[in-house]
Amino acid sequence: MPKTSRAAVIPEPNAPVEIREFEIPELKPGAALLKVANAGVCGTDVHLWHGKLAGVPYPLIPGHEMVGTVEAIGPKKIRNVDGHEIKVGDRVTIHDVTKTCYSCWFCLIAKAPTKCPNREVYGITMDSTKWPHLIGAYSEYVYVTPGTHVIQIPDHVSFDGAGAVGCAMPTAVHTVIRSPLKWGSNVAIQGAGPVGLMLLALAKINGASTITSIDMESHRLKLAEKFGATHTLNIRETSLKERHDFLREITNGHGPDIVYEATGNALAVPEGVELVREGGTYTICGQYTDSGTVEMNPHLMNRKHLDIRTVWGSETTHVYQAVRTIADNYDEFPFEDVVTHKFLLDQTQEALETQERHESVKAVISPND
Amino acid sequence: MPKTSRAAVIPEPNAPVEIREFEIPELKPGAALLKVANAGVCGTDVHLWHGKLAGVPYPLIPGHEMVGTVEAIGPKKIRNVDGHEIKVGDRVTIHDVTKTCYSCWFCLIAKAPTKCPNREVYGITMDSTKWPHLIGAYSEYVYVTPGTHVIQIPDHVSFDGAGAVGCAMPTAVHTVIRSPLKWGSNVAIQGAGPVGLMLLALAKINGASTITSIDMESHRLKLAEKFGATHTLNIRETSLKERHDFLREITNGHGPDIVYEATGNALAVPEGVELVREGGTYTICGQYTDSGTVEMNPHLMNRKHLDIRTVWGSETTHVYQAVRTIADNYDEFPFEDVVTHKFLLDQTQEALETQERHESVKAVISPND
Amino acid sequence: MPKTSRAAVIPEPNAPVEIREFEIPELKPGAALLKVANAGVCGTDVHLWHGKLAGVPYPLIPGHEMVGTVEAIGPKKIRNVDGHEIKVGDRVTIHDVTKTCYSCWFCLIAKAPTKCPNREVYGITMDSTKWPHLIGAYSEYVYVTPGTHVIQIPDHVSFDGAGAVGCAMPTAVHTVIRSPLKWGSNVAIQGAGPVGLMLLALAKINGASTITSIDMESHRLKLAEKFGATHTLNIRETSLKERHDFLREITNGHGPDIVYEATGNALAVPEGVELVREGGTYTICGQYTDSGTVEMNPHLMNRKHLDIRTVWGSETTHVYQAVRTIADNYDEFPFEDVVTHKFLLDQTQEALETQERHESVKAVISPND
Amino acid sequence: MPKTSRAAVIPEPNAPVEIREFEIPELKPGAALLKVANAGVCGTDVHLWHGKLAGVPYPLIPGHEMVGTVEAIGPKKIRNVDGHEIKVGDRVTIHDVTKTCYSCWFCLIAKAPTKCPNREVYGITMDSTKWPHLIGAYSEYVYVTPGTHVIQIPDHVSFDGAGAVGCAMPTAVHTVIRSPLKWGSNVAIQGAGPVGLMLLALAKINGASTITSIDMESHRLKLAEKFGATHTLNIRETSLKERHDFLREITNGHGPDIVYEATGNALAVPEGVELVREGGTYTICGQYTDSGTVEMNPHLMNRKHLDIRTVWGSETTHVYQAVRTIADNYDEFPFEDVVTHKFLLDQTQEALETQERHESVKAVISPND
C-alpha cells in the first residue's frame, strides 16, 4: 500500500490551486483505498473554486466524480448492492454521496433521500484538514469511507467511457425516472453538456420518437447527434419563436411531450415552459447554482396544464443504473467522446479554467498519469 | 313550456349590462330546458365584462355556473352518467363545458380532455346571436344542448348549498386529483375564495392533518375556519418569512407537504414555491387570467426537489364528484354560507361590481325570483 | 362504388363457413367503405366459430382485424385523431371497437373505456342480418360506421407488415402501458404468438435489458429471437423449476421485474406468479376466453409483494400508438414475418382450422385477391 | 436499572410455554431497555407456537408487538425519525423490524425494503439463546437494539389505545398506501380482525363513501360499525352471490372500487376477485401463512381489468404513520376497544389459546402487571 498521495487543493476561494502531499491513513473496517484513474471536472468544481457554494470547508480537495482501481481494502469485506464482494484490483466508481442516513424523516418518511441532511459529498462537503483527509477525487488516491457504495465497472467499459458516470449519467437517470418518458415520446433537451448528452442517450434507449437537442455551441450539438438527437437547435442561430414553432412542426403541431432542462442557465426555465406542449411535462435538473430570478408567467404555466418536476441530487440506485446503462449500451453511443480534454494533476488549474470557458464537454484529470 | 326568457346581456366589453328578452327555441332531440334557480357570479364573469378573455363573442349572455330545475325535455330521453333518466322537475346542475369531442388527439391520445379544442363553455364561448341563443346562465331559462352532461342534485342539498358547485368545487376536485393528498398530509391553501374553501373541505374530508388557509380578507378566513382550516394566516398581518416559519413550526420543522394555489394573484406563485416543503407538491389552479410575469428563482425550485402541477378546466367527472362530495358531506360543512350575496336578474350589473370589489365570497343571481 | 360484396359467414356455431353476397349500402354522413386487403384471423375468431363467446349474433361475418384501402367516403368529411382528413385511396386500419360512448360511468368516471357497455366490436358483436350488414372483416368490403376511428398506414409499411396491428399490437401497447416497463428492465413474456411477439418488440424498443420468450413451439421461439428475445425457453423442454432458476440466473438472482402473460392458457397464470421476482409486476392480457379455474396459492402471491395487472380490450389510443410504433420501428423488426399463412376468402374455413391447429403465427385472409 | 427479566418462552414447536428468567445485559451505545406495558398477541404468534414458520429459532421468546416505557438508554443518545431525542420515561412503541440494511438490492434498487434479506424481526427471527436474549415482547423487559426505530406515543393515547399499533395499524397503513383509496371511494373489507378494523378506520379517515365490513363473527362486525363500517355482511348468513349483489346495490350497480383482504383465509382471495368492481383494485395483505392453494379463474381476473396488489411487511414509515393516525383520530374511533382480552405473563399459554379460538379481537399480555 502506498504511503502518500499527491492531491490538488483549493486553499481558499479564488486562490490558485496547489498540489500538496498527504499521508495515506490506515484503512478502517469497511474502508477501501481507490487509485484514481480519472477525476471528472464538473461545473460545480468551478463554482467551488470561486466559493459560490455555502458551507464548503477550505482548504478543499475538489472532485466528486471518480473512476479508478481498488488499491486496498480494510480489515473487513465490502460488497456491492448485489451482494458481491469488492476486491483489490476491481475497476470501480463510487456513489459520491455518502452517509445518507436512512434513519431521518427525509429518508424514511418523505422518501426523498437526496434531501437527507446527514449526507456528505466527496470533494464538496468533507473537510480535507480532518482525518481521513483524502476525500476528494483530484488526488492520486481517495480514502473510500465505510458505507460508501462502490460499483464495479465491467471490463468492456474503459475509464474514459465510464467518465460519463460521475454525476452526469446518475443525474440524467434520476431525471428520467422523475418523468413519464416512454417509447414514442417527443422530447426536447435544453443543454448538450454531459447531463444533456446522457439525457439524449436515455431518451433514445427508451424509444423516444423525436429528440431535439438545444444548445449554443455547435460542437456540442454535433456530439448530440451522435448521442441520438434527431434534431438540433442552436440558440445563437434561432429565436425562441423559431424554436417553439420548429418543435411543433416536427410533432404534428403539438410540441414536445417532455422537455428536460440541463443548462445551468436560469433563462432556460421560462423558455422550457414555452416549449413544452400543453398537458406535457417539464423536468428541471440543471439549476444547481443560484443565479438569481427570472421572469415567469404563472398564467401560461397554469393554462398549459403542466407537470413541472425538479430533480435534486442522486441516490445510489441512480449511479448503479448509470453504470448498467453505459455498459448495456456501450456499442450504441460514443461515451468516450464525451471526454474532450484530459489533464495531469499538475494541470488542475488549467483544467478548471478550460471548463469555465466551456471549451470542453467533459474534462478529466488523471492524477496517476 | 314558456315562450320567452329574459336574460342579462353584455353588449360589448365594458358596456353596461342590459336585460333582453329571447324566444325560447324548440328543443331538439337530446336537449332540455333549464329553469335557472341560481347563476353563480364567477370572477371570470367580471373579466368577461371587461373584455379580458380572447375569442369571446359579444353580445354575450354570461354565466357558466347554474343550478335549477328541468323545465322541459326534447323528443328523446336524456340520461345521467350513471344511466338514469333525467326527468322534468329534476333539480340539477350541468357541466358547463360541452362538446368535448372524445375524438381528438387531446381527448384520446394525450388524455387531457380539458385541452380539447372543440369544447365550448356556456356563458363564455357560445354566441348568443346564434341559435339557440339562451346559452348563458344569467337568464330565466337555459337551453341545455344535446350532449351536455346533466347531474341531479339530491333533495337534501339546497340550491344555495349546491352553489359551491358552479366551477369552484369541480376545480377543487380536479386540483386535488392532480395532487398526492392523503390522510395525515400537512396542507396550505393560498386563497379563501370559493375554490380555496372547497379545497379546504376536500383536504378535511381526505383526512389532512394540518390545513392552513392564507388570504388577505379576515371575513374569508373566518369562513375558512368553518370549512376545516386548522390555522389561518392573513397576508396583510404577516410577512412572507412569518408565514414560512409558522408553517414549519406546525409541521415538525418540515413545511406543508402540499400547497394549493387558488388566488388569481400571480405573486402567489413564487410565494407558494417558498412555502412548500422540500420534496413537496405545489398545485396551481388559480391563474386563469393573464396578469403578467413575476420573478421566480429556478435554483430554489430545483433545490427543493418539487412537483409543480398546474390544473386547467374541469371534466364531467369533476362535476359529478363535486355534487357527490357536497351531498355526502352536507352536514359537515356550511356550504350555503359560501353564498354571501344574492341578486335579481335586474341587479346583474350590481352583482358584477360587488364581485369585482371582492365584497362577496360567492354572489349568485336568481333570475326567476 | 361497387354494388355488392362477397363475405364469409358463420351461419351458426360449428356450422361450416359460407360465402354470401351482400348489397353494399349507401354511405351515411361520417361513414366510409373499406376495401379489405387483409383480414387477420385471430384466435377469438376460432372461438366464435365454436360459439364460445356469449351474446354473439349469428349468422356472423367474423373479422375484427383489417387493413385496406378507403374505397368511398359518405357525404361528410372524416378525420383522424390528429385532425387530418381521411381521403379515398388512403391505406388504413380501423379501431375495431366503435360506439365507445364517452358518456357513461365507465368512460367518464372510472376512466376505463374498455369496459364501456355501449361499445360494439366489428366482426364480434354486430349483427350481419341488420343494416349495414357488412361489419365484419372477412369480406371484400366493410362498411365503416360513423364515429369509427380510422388510422392511416404510412406508405413504407406494407399491408402484411401492418398485419401485426389487428388486435395484437394494440393489446400489447395497452398491456405495456399498464406495466412499469422502462429501460434496463428484466422481462419475461409467456407466449410467442402475435401478442407475445409485439410485447417482445415493445420491450426491446423500451430498452429492456433481458427479454425471455417462453412458448411451446420452437418455430415461434425462433421468430421471437428476431423480435428481440435475448433468451428463449421451450416449455416442452424445460420444467417450471428450470425456467424459474434460469430467469434468476440471468438476472443477478432476482428474477424478472415484469412478466407478461399472452398465452390464452389458464395454467400460465400460476406459473407467472412463480416466475416474477419479489416486488415485481405480473401483467395478464391473454385470458380472453373462459377456460375454467386453476390452482393458485394466495400466500405465495402475498409474500412476493406483487402488482398483478390485468388488461381488457383496447382504446383508440392503443391502435394509434400501435401503427406509429410499427411505422417508427419498421426496419428493426420483421413485422411482415408474423404473417405466416395467407388465404383467399373462399378458404376461410381452412384459415380457421389452420389457426386452430396453431400452425400459423398469424394467418390472414385477403378477400380481394 | 433492573437486573433480571421474566419472559415467556416457547421451548420448541407445540411445547407448553414456560416462564424463564433472563439476566438483563448491559446496554451498548444506541441501545435502550423497554419496560413492556402490553405485548400484542398476534395470529402469527399462534403459528409460531405450532412451528408453522420456517427459519424460526427455538427456544423463542415470542412477541413482536409492544408498547411500554423506556427504562434505560445506553451510553449514546437515540433519536426518533424527526430527530428528537428519546428519553428515559418516554412512552413508546418500536418498529419490530430491525436491521433493514438500506445497502442491498431490495432496499436501494428495487425500493422494496420489506423484502430486504437482512432484516430481523423481534420475537420471530431473533435467537433468545444468544446475546442479548431479551428480544421478544412477551417479557418484562426488551433489549432494544441499536438502530431499532423507537416512536413515542403521545400522552393522550393509552397503552391499550396504542395496542392497535403492533402490526395491525402499520400493516393497514402499508396496504392503504398500495391502493388508490381516496374520498368518495366505495370500499369493502374482508375480515374484521385488528387489521380489518384498522383498514376500516383508514377508509373512514380518507373519506370513503361506503365501507362494507365482511366477517363471520357478529361480535367483530359490531365493532366494525364503531370503526366506520357503513354496512356489514356476515358470511355465515349470506351467500357469495348475496354479498356480490348487495355490494352492487349500494354502489349504483358498479361494486366496490377497492376490496381489501385481511382474513388469513385463502378462500377469501377468489371471493375478493368476484366482489371488486370491473376496473377496480383488490389489495391483499392477510395471507401471511401458507394455507395451500385455491381455485381461481384467470379469465375472470382478466376480463375485470383489475389491479391486484399484495402487501408484505411494514417499514418504519408505516409504524410512524400508524402512531400519528391513532393519535390524530383518537376521539373518533374506540381504539381501546380493540383490546378485548388482557393476560398476565403467567397466562401466556392461555392467551395463545384464546387467540387461536378467535374469541378475542386483540389479546394483549401485560408482563409487568
GROMACS .gro file of N, CA, C and O in nm, chain A residues 105-106 110 112 114-115 174 178 254 257 266 269 277-278 284-299 301-312, chain B residues 105-106 110 112 114-115 174 178 254 257 261 266 269 277-278 284-299 301-312:
model
  340
  105TRP      N    1  -3.633   1.170   0.878
  105TRP     CA    2  -3.764   1.194   0.820
  105TRP      C    3  -3.757   1.199   0.666
  105TRP      O    4  -3.843   1.143   0.598
  106PHE      N    5  -3.655   1.263   0.611
  106PHE     CA    6  -3.646   1.268   0.465
  106PHE      C    7  -3.620   1.130   0.405
  106PHE      O    8  -3.679   1.093   0.303
  110ALA      N    9  -4.048   1.089   0.413
  110ALA     CA   10  -4.075   1.162   0.288
  110ALA      C   11  -4.022   1.086   0.166
  110ALA      O   12  -4.057   1.118   0.054
  112ALA      N   13  -3.740   1.095   0.030
  112ALA     CA   14  -3.664   1.188  -0.054
  112ALA      C   15  -3.521   1.189  -0.002
  112ALA      O   16  -3.473   1.289   0.050
  114THR      N   17  -3.239   1.222  -0.125
  114THR     CA   18  -3.142   1.322  -0.170
  114THR      C   19  -3.153   1.452  -0.091
  114THR      O   20  -3.071   1.541  -0.107
  115LYS      N   21  -3.255   1.463  -0.006
  115LYS     CA   22  -3.266   1.579   0.083
  115LYS      C   23  -3.225   1.544   0.226
  115LYS      O   24  -3.242   1.626   0.317
  174HIS      N   25  -3.181   0.990  -1.271
  174HIS     CA   26  -3.278   1.038  -1.173
  174HIS      C   27  -3.384   1.125  -1.243
  174HIS      O   28  -3.503   1.116  -1.214
  178ARG      N   29  -3.799   1.063  -1.290
  178ARG     CA   30  -3.900   1.160  -1.245
  178ARG      C   31  -3.991   1.208  -1.358
  178ARG      O   32  -4.073   1.297  -1.336
  254HIS      N   33  -4.817   1.957  -3.196
  254HIS     CA   34  -4.843   1.955  -3.053
  254HIS      C   35  -4.730   2.012  -2.968
  254HIS      O   36  -4.753   2.073  -2.864
  257ASP      N   37  -4.368   1.629  -2.571
  257ASP     CA   38  -4.434   1.575  -2.453
  257ASP      C   39  -4.354   1.606  -2.327
  257ASP      O   40  -4.410   1.629  -2.221
  266ALA      N   41  -3.048   3.011  -1.585
  266ALA     CA   42  -3.182   3.035  -1.532
  266ALA      C   43  -3.281   3.073  -1.642
  266ALA      O   44  -3.400   3.041  -1.633
  269VAL      N   45  -3.538   2.823  -1.805
  269VAL     CA   46  -3.660   2.773  -1.740
  269VAL      C   47  -3.787   2.835  -1.798
  269VAL      O   48  -3.879   2.763  -1.837
  277ARG      N   49  -4.532   2.099  -2.466
  277ARG     CA   50  -4.669   2.101  -2.516
  277ARG      C   51  -4.769   2.118  -2.402
  277ARG      O   52  -4.737   2.095  -2.286
  278GLU      N   53  -4.891   2.153  -2.435
  278GLU     CA   54  -4.998   2.160  -2.337
  278GLU      C   55  -5.020   2.021  -2.278
  278GLU      O   56  -5.021   1.922  -2.352
  284ILE      N   57  -3.672   1.967  -1.461
  284ILE     CA   58  -3.561   2.061  -1.441
  284ILE      C   59  -3.455   1.997  -1.353
  284ILE      O   60  -3.483   1.962  -1.239
  285CYS      N   61  -3.333   1.982  -1.407
  285CYS     CA   62  -3.226   1.926  -1.323
  285CYS      C   63  -3.098   2.005  -1.330
  285CYS      O   64  -3.000   1.965  -1.268
  286GLY      N   65  -3.096   2.117  -1.404
  286GLY     CA   66  -2.969   2.185  -1.427
  286GLY      C   67  -2.948   2.312  -1.347
  286GLY      O   68  -2.848   2.381  -1.365
  287GLN      N   69  -3.041   2.345  -1.256
  287GLN     CA   70  -3.031   2.473  -1.185
  287GLN      C   71  -2.965   2.450  -1.049
  287GLN      O   72  -3.022   2.480  -0.944
  288TYR      N   73  -2.840   2.400  -1.053
  288TYR     CA   74  -2.774   2.364  -0.927
  288TYR      C   75  -2.712   2.482  -0.854
  288TYR      O   76  -2.683   2.474  -0.736
  289THR      N   77  -2.692   2.590  -0.925
  289THR     CA   78  -2.631   2.707  -0.862
  289THR      C   79  -2.730   2.822  -0.868
  289THR      O   80  -2.804   2.836  -0.965
  290ASP      N   81  -2.728   2.903  -0.765
  290ASP     CA   82  -2.823   3.015  -0.760
  290ASP      C   83  -2.774   3.126  -0.851
  290ASP      O   84  -2.672   3.188  -0.826
  291SER      N   85  -2.846   3.149  -0.961
  291SER     CA   86  -2.810   3.262  -1.047
  291SER      C   87  -2.923   3.363  -1.054
  291SER      O   88  -2.942   3.429  -1.156
  292GLY      N   89  -2.999   3.372  -0.945
  292GLY     CA   90  -3.098   3.478  -0.935
  292GLY      C   91  -3.231   3.444  -0.999
  292GLY      O   92  -3.254   3.331  -1.043
  293THR      N   93  -3.317   3.545  -1.005
  293THR     CA   94  -3.453   3.522  -1.052
  293THR      C   95  -3.467   3.551  -1.201
  293THR      O   96  -3.383   3.618  -1.262
  294VAL      N   97  -3.574   3.496  -1.257
  294VAL     CA   98  -3.612   3.525  -1.396
  294VAL      C   99  -3.762   3.555  -1.397
  294VAL      O  100  -3.833   3.524  -1.303
  295GLU      N  101  -3.807   3.614  -1.507
  295GLU     CA  102  -3.949   3.647  -1.521
  295GLU      C  103  -4.024   3.525  -1.572
  295GLU      O  104  -3.990   3.469  -1.677
  296MET      N  105  -4.126   3.487  -1.500
  296MET     CA  106  -4.210   3.376  -1.546
  296MET      C  107  -4.356   3.415  -1.540
  296MET      O  108  -4.396   3.497  -1.458
  297ASN      N  109  -4.435   3.355  -1.628
  297ASN     CA  110  -4.577   3.389  -1.637
  297ASN      C  111  -4.663   3.277  -1.578
  297ASN      O  112  -4.684   3.174  -1.641
  298PRO      N  113  -4.715   3.298  -1.457
  298PRO     CA  114  -4.796   3.193  -1.393
  298PRO      C  115  -4.920   3.154  -1.472
  298PRO      O  116  -4.961   3.038  -1.470
  299HIS      N  117  -4.979   3.250  -1.542
  299HIS     CA  118  -5.097   3.215  -1.623
  299HIS      C  119  -5.061   3.116  -1.732
  299HIS      O  120  -5.133   3.019  -1.758
  301MET      N  121  -4.815   2.904  -1.728
  301MET     CA  122  -4.792   2.775  -1.663
  301MET      C  123  -4.926   2.705  -1.637
  301MET      O  124  -4.941   2.586  -1.664
  302ASN      N  125  -5.020   2.779  -1.583
  302ASN     CA  126  -5.149   2.721  -1.545
  302ASN      C  127  -5.228   2.678  -1.667
  302ASN      O  128  -5.283   2.567  -1.672
  303ARG      N  129  -5.232   2.764  -1.767
  303ARG     CA  130  -5.315   2.737  -1.885
  303ARG      C  131  -5.267   2.611  -1.957
  303ARG      O  132  -5.345   2.540  -2.019
  304LYS      N  133  -5.134   2.587  -1.950
  304LYS     CA  134  -5.080   2.472  -2.024
  304LYS      C  135  -5.101   2.340  -1.952
  304LYS      O  136  -5.069   2.235  -2.006
  305HIS      N  137  -5.153   2.342  -1.829
  305HIS     CA  138  -5.189   2.217  -1.759
  305HIS      C  139  -5.066   2.125  -1.752
  305HIS      O  140  -5.064   2.014  -1.807
  306LEU      N  141  -4.963   2.174  -1.685
  306LEU     CA  142  -4.832   2.109  -1.687
  306LEU      C  143  -4.801   2.029  -1.562
  306LEU      O  144  -4.858   2.052  -1.455
  307ASP      N  145  -4.711   1.936  -1.577
  307ASP     CA  146  -4.635   1.879  -1.466
  307ASP      C  147  -4.495   1.937  -1.475
  307ASP      O  148  -4.429   1.920  -1.579
  308ILE      N  149  -4.451   2.003  -1.370
  308ILE     CA  150  -4.314   2.052  -1.366
  308ILE      C  151  -4.247   1.980  -1.250
  308ILE      O  152  -4.293   1.988  -1.137
  309ARG      N  153  -4.142   1.906  -1.282
  309ARG     CA  154  -4.073   1.830  -1.178
  309ARG      C  155  -3.930   1.880  -1.167
  309ARG      O  156  -3.864   1.896  -1.269
  310THR      N  157  -3.884   1.901  -1.047
  310THR     CA  158  -3.744   1.936  -1.031
  310THR      C  159  -3.673   1.821  -0.962
  310THR      O  160  -3.733   1.743  -0.889
  311VAL      N  161  -3.544   1.811  -0.989
  311VAL     CA  162  -3.467   1.693  -0.951
  311VAL      C  163  -3.341   1.737  -0.879
  311VAL      O  164  -3.259   1.808  -0.936
  312TRP      N  165  -3.325   1.693  -0.755
  312TRP     CA  166  -3.208   1.732  -0.677
  312TRP      C  167  -3.127   1.609  -0.638
  312TRP      O  168  -3.179   1.517  -0.576
  474TRP      N  169  -5.686   1.439  -3.061
  474TRP     CA  170  -5.559   1.397  -3.001
  474TRP      C  171  -5.556   1.428  -2.852
  474TRP      O  172  -5.509   1.346  -2.773
  475PHE      N  173  -5.604   1.544  -2.811
  475PHE     CA  174  -5.602   1.576  -2.668
  475PHE      C  175  -5.696   1.483  -2.589
  475PHE      O  176  -5.661   1.437  -2.481
  479ALA      N  177  -5.357   1.221  -2.573
  479ALA     CA  178  -5.291   1.285  -2.459
  479ALA      C  179  -5.371   1.269  -2.331
  479ALA      O  180  -5.320   1.293  -2.223
  481ALA      N  181  -5.596   1.449  -2.209
  481ALA     CA  182  -5.607   1.579  -2.143
  481ALA      C  183  -5.730   1.648  -2.200
  481ALA      O  184  -5.721   1.750  -2.270
  483THR      N  185  -5.945   1.846  -2.098
  483THR     CA  186  -5.972   1.988  -2.073
  483THR      C  187  -5.896   2.077  -2.171
  483THR      O  188  -5.916   2.198  -2.172
  484LYS      N  189  -5.807   2.020  -2.251
  484LYS     CA  190  -5.740   2.096  -2.357
  484LYS      C  191  -5.800   2.067  -2.494
  484LYS      O  192  -5.746   2.112  -2.595
  543HIS      N  193  -6.067   1.858  -0.933
  543HIS     CA  194  -5.963   1.833  -1.033
  543HIS      C  195  -5.824   1.859  -0.973
  543HIS      O  196  -5.730   1.784  -0.994
  547ARG      N  197  -5.505   1.593  -0.897
  547ARG     CA  198  -5.370   1.613  -0.953
  547ARG      C  199  -5.265   1.623  -0.843
  547ARG      O  200  -5.147   1.650  -0.873
  623HIS      N  201  -4.084   2.085   0.895
  623HIS     CA  202  -4.069   2.049   0.754
  623HIS      C  203  -4.139   2.143   0.656
  623HIS      O  204  -4.092   2.163   0.546
  626ASP      N  205  -4.667   1.958   0.307
  626ASP     CA  206  -4.644   1.859   0.202
  626ASP      C  207  -4.701   1.907   0.069
  626ASP      O  208  -4.646   1.880  -0.037
  630GLU      N  209  -5.266   2.656  -0.475
  630GLU     CA  210  -5.281   2.797  -0.512
  630GLU      C  211  -5.420   2.817  -0.570
  630GLU      O  212  -5.458   2.750  -0.666
  635ALA      N  213  -5.084   3.659  -0.939
  635ALA     CA  214  -4.960   3.600  -0.988
  635ALA      C  215  -4.852   3.594  -0.880
  635ALA      O  216  -4.769   3.503  -0.878
  638VAL      N  217  -4.761   3.274  -0.671
  638VAL     CA  218  -4.687   3.158  -0.722
  638VAL      C  219  -4.544   3.151  -0.668
  638VAL      O  220  -4.504   3.049  -0.614
  646ARG      N  221  -4.281   2.243   0.139
  646ARG     CA  222  -4.161   2.179   0.194
  646ARG      C  223  -4.074   2.122   0.084
  646ARG      O  224  -4.119   2.101  -0.029
  647GLU      N  225  -3.950   2.092   0.117
  647GLU     CA  226  -3.860   2.025   0.023
  647GLU      C  227  -3.919   1.889  -0.013
  647GLU      O  228  -3.967   1.817   0.074
  653ILE      N  229  -5.122   2.439  -0.873
  653ILE     CA  230  -5.166   2.573  -0.911
  653ILE      C  231  -5.294   2.563  -0.994
  653ILE      O  232  -5.295   2.500  -1.099
  654CYS      N  233  -5.402   2.624  -0.944
  654CYS     CA  234  -5.526   2.621  -1.024
  654CYS      C  235  -5.592   2.758  -1.035
  654CYS      O  236  -5.700   2.769  -1.094
  655GLY      N  237  -5.529   2.863  -0.978
  655GLY     CA  238  -5.599   2.991  -0.972
  655GLY      C  239  -5.553   3.095  -1.072
  655GLY      O  240  -5.603   3.208  -1.070
  656GLN      N  241  -5.461   3.060  -1.161
  656GLN     CA  242  -5.404   3.160  -1.252
  656GLN      C  243  -5.479   3.155  -1.385
  656GLN      O  244  -5.419   3.136  -1.491
  657TYR      N  245  -5.610   3.182  -1.380
  657TYR     CA  246  -5.691   3.167  -1.501
  657TYR      C  247  -5.685   3.287  -1.593
  657TYR      O  248  -5.720   3.279  -1.711
  658THR      N  249  -5.640   3.400  -1.541
  658THR     CA  250  -5.632   3.520  -1.624
  658THR      C  251  -5.486   3.563  -1.631
  658THR      O  252  -5.412   3.549  -1.534
  659ASP      N  253  -5.447   3.614  -1.743
  659ASP     CA  254  -5.308   3.656  -1.761
  659ASP      C  255  -5.285   3.788  -1.689
  659ASP      O  256  -5.339   3.891  -1.727
  660SER      N  257  -5.207   3.785  -1.582
  660SER     CA  258  -5.175   3.912  -1.517
  660SER      C  259  -5.025   3.936  -1.519
  660SER      O  260  -4.969   3.997  -1.429
  661GLY      N  261  -4.962   3.887  -1.625
  661GLY     CA  262  -4.822   3.920  -1.647
  661GLY      C  263  -4.726   3.831  -1.574
  661GLY      O  264  -4.763   3.730  -1.514
  662THR      N  265  -4.598   3.871  -1.577
  662THR     CA  266  -4.493   3.786  -1.522
  662THR      C  267  -4.458   3.825  -1.380
  662THR      O  268  -4.491   3.934  -1.333
  663VAL      N  269  -4.396   3.731  -1.311
  663VAL     CA  270  -4.341   3.756  -1.178
  663VAL      C  271  -4.199   3.701  -1.174
  663VAL      O  272  -4.159   3.622  -1.259
  664GLU      N  273  -4.124   3.744  -1.073
  664GLU     CA  274  -3.986   3.698  -1.057
  664GLU      C  275  -3.986   3.563  -0.985
  664GLU      O  276  -4.041   3.551  -0.875
  665MET      N  277  -3.924   3.464  -1.045
  665MET     CA  278  -3.912   3.335  -0.980
  665MET      C  279  -3.766   3.289  -0.984
  665MET      O  280  -3.693   3.324  -1.075
  666ASN      N  281  -3.728   3.210  -0.886
  666ASN     CA  282  -3.589   3.165  -0.877
  666ASN      C  283  -3.578   3.016  -0.914
  666ASN      O  284  -3.613   2.929  -0.834
  667PRO      N  285  -3.530   2.988  -1.034
  667PRO     CA  286  -3.521   2.847  -1.078
  667PRO      C  287  -3.434   2.761  -0.987
  667PRO      O  288  -3.461   2.642  -0.970
  668HIS      N  289  -3.330   2.820  -0.931
  668HIS     CA  290  -3.245   2.740  -0.842
  668HIS      C  291  -3.323   2.695  -0.719
  668HIS      O  292  -3.312   2.580  -0.675
  670MET      N  293  -3.644   2.648  -0.701
  670MET     CA  294  -3.736   2.542  -0.746
  670MET      C  295  -3.661   2.409  -0.755
  670MET      O  296  -3.710   2.306  -0.709
  671ASN      N  297  -3.545   2.413  -0.816
  671ASN     CA  298  -3.469   2.290  -0.839
  671ASN      C  299  -3.418   2.230  -0.708
  671ASN      O  300  -3.432   2.110  -0.684
  672ARG      N  301  -3.366   2.315  -0.622
  672ARG     CA  302  -3.305   2.265  -0.498
  672ARG      C  303  -3.409   2.200  -0.409
  672ARG      O  304  -3.378   2.107  -0.334
  673LYS      N  305  -3.534   2.248  -0.419
  673LYS     CA  306  -3.638   2.194  -0.331
  673LYS      C  307  -3.695   2.061  -0.382
  673LYS      O  308  -3.775   1.999  -0.314
  674HIS      N  309  -3.655   2.017  -0.500
  674HIS     CA  310  -3.695   1.883  -0.548
  674HIS      C  311  -3.848   1.871  -0.546
  674HIS      O  312  -3.906   1.786  -0.478
  675LEU      N  313  -3.911   1.958  -0.626
  675LEU     CA  314  -4.057   1.973  -0.618
  675LEU      C  315  -4.131   1.903  -0.731
  675LEU      O  316  -4.075   1.875  -0.837
  676ASP      N  317  -4.256   1.876  -0.706
  676ASP     CA  318  -4.356   1.853  -0.810
  676ASP      C  319  -4.443   1.977  -0.816
  676ASP      O  320  -4.504   2.014  -0.715
  677ILE      N  321  -4.450   2.039  -0.932
  677ILE     CA  322  -4.539   2.153  -0.950
  677ILE      C  323  -4.640   2.111  -1.056
  677ILE      O  324  -4.603   2.075  -1.167
  678ARG      N  325  -4.766   2.110  -1.020
  678ARG     CA  326  -4.869   2.067  -1.113
  678ARG      C  327  -4.964   2.184  -1.138
  678ARG      O  328  -5.007   2.248  -1.043
  679THR      N  329  -4.997   2.208  -1.262
  679THR     CA  330  -5.097   2.310  -1.289
  679THR      C  331  -5.222   2.242  -1.343
  679THR      O  332  -5.216   2.133  -1.400
  680VAL      N  333  -5.335   2.306  -1.321
  680VAL     CA  334  -5.465   2.243  -1.344
  680VAL      C  335  -5.552   2.336  -1.426
  680VAL      O  336  -5.580   2.448  -1.384
  681TRP      N  337  -5.594   2.289  -1.542
  681TRP     CA  338  -5.674   2.372  -1.631
  681TRP      C  339  -5.810   2.308  -1.656
  681TRP      O  340  -5.818   2.194  -1.702
   0.00000   0.00000   0.00000
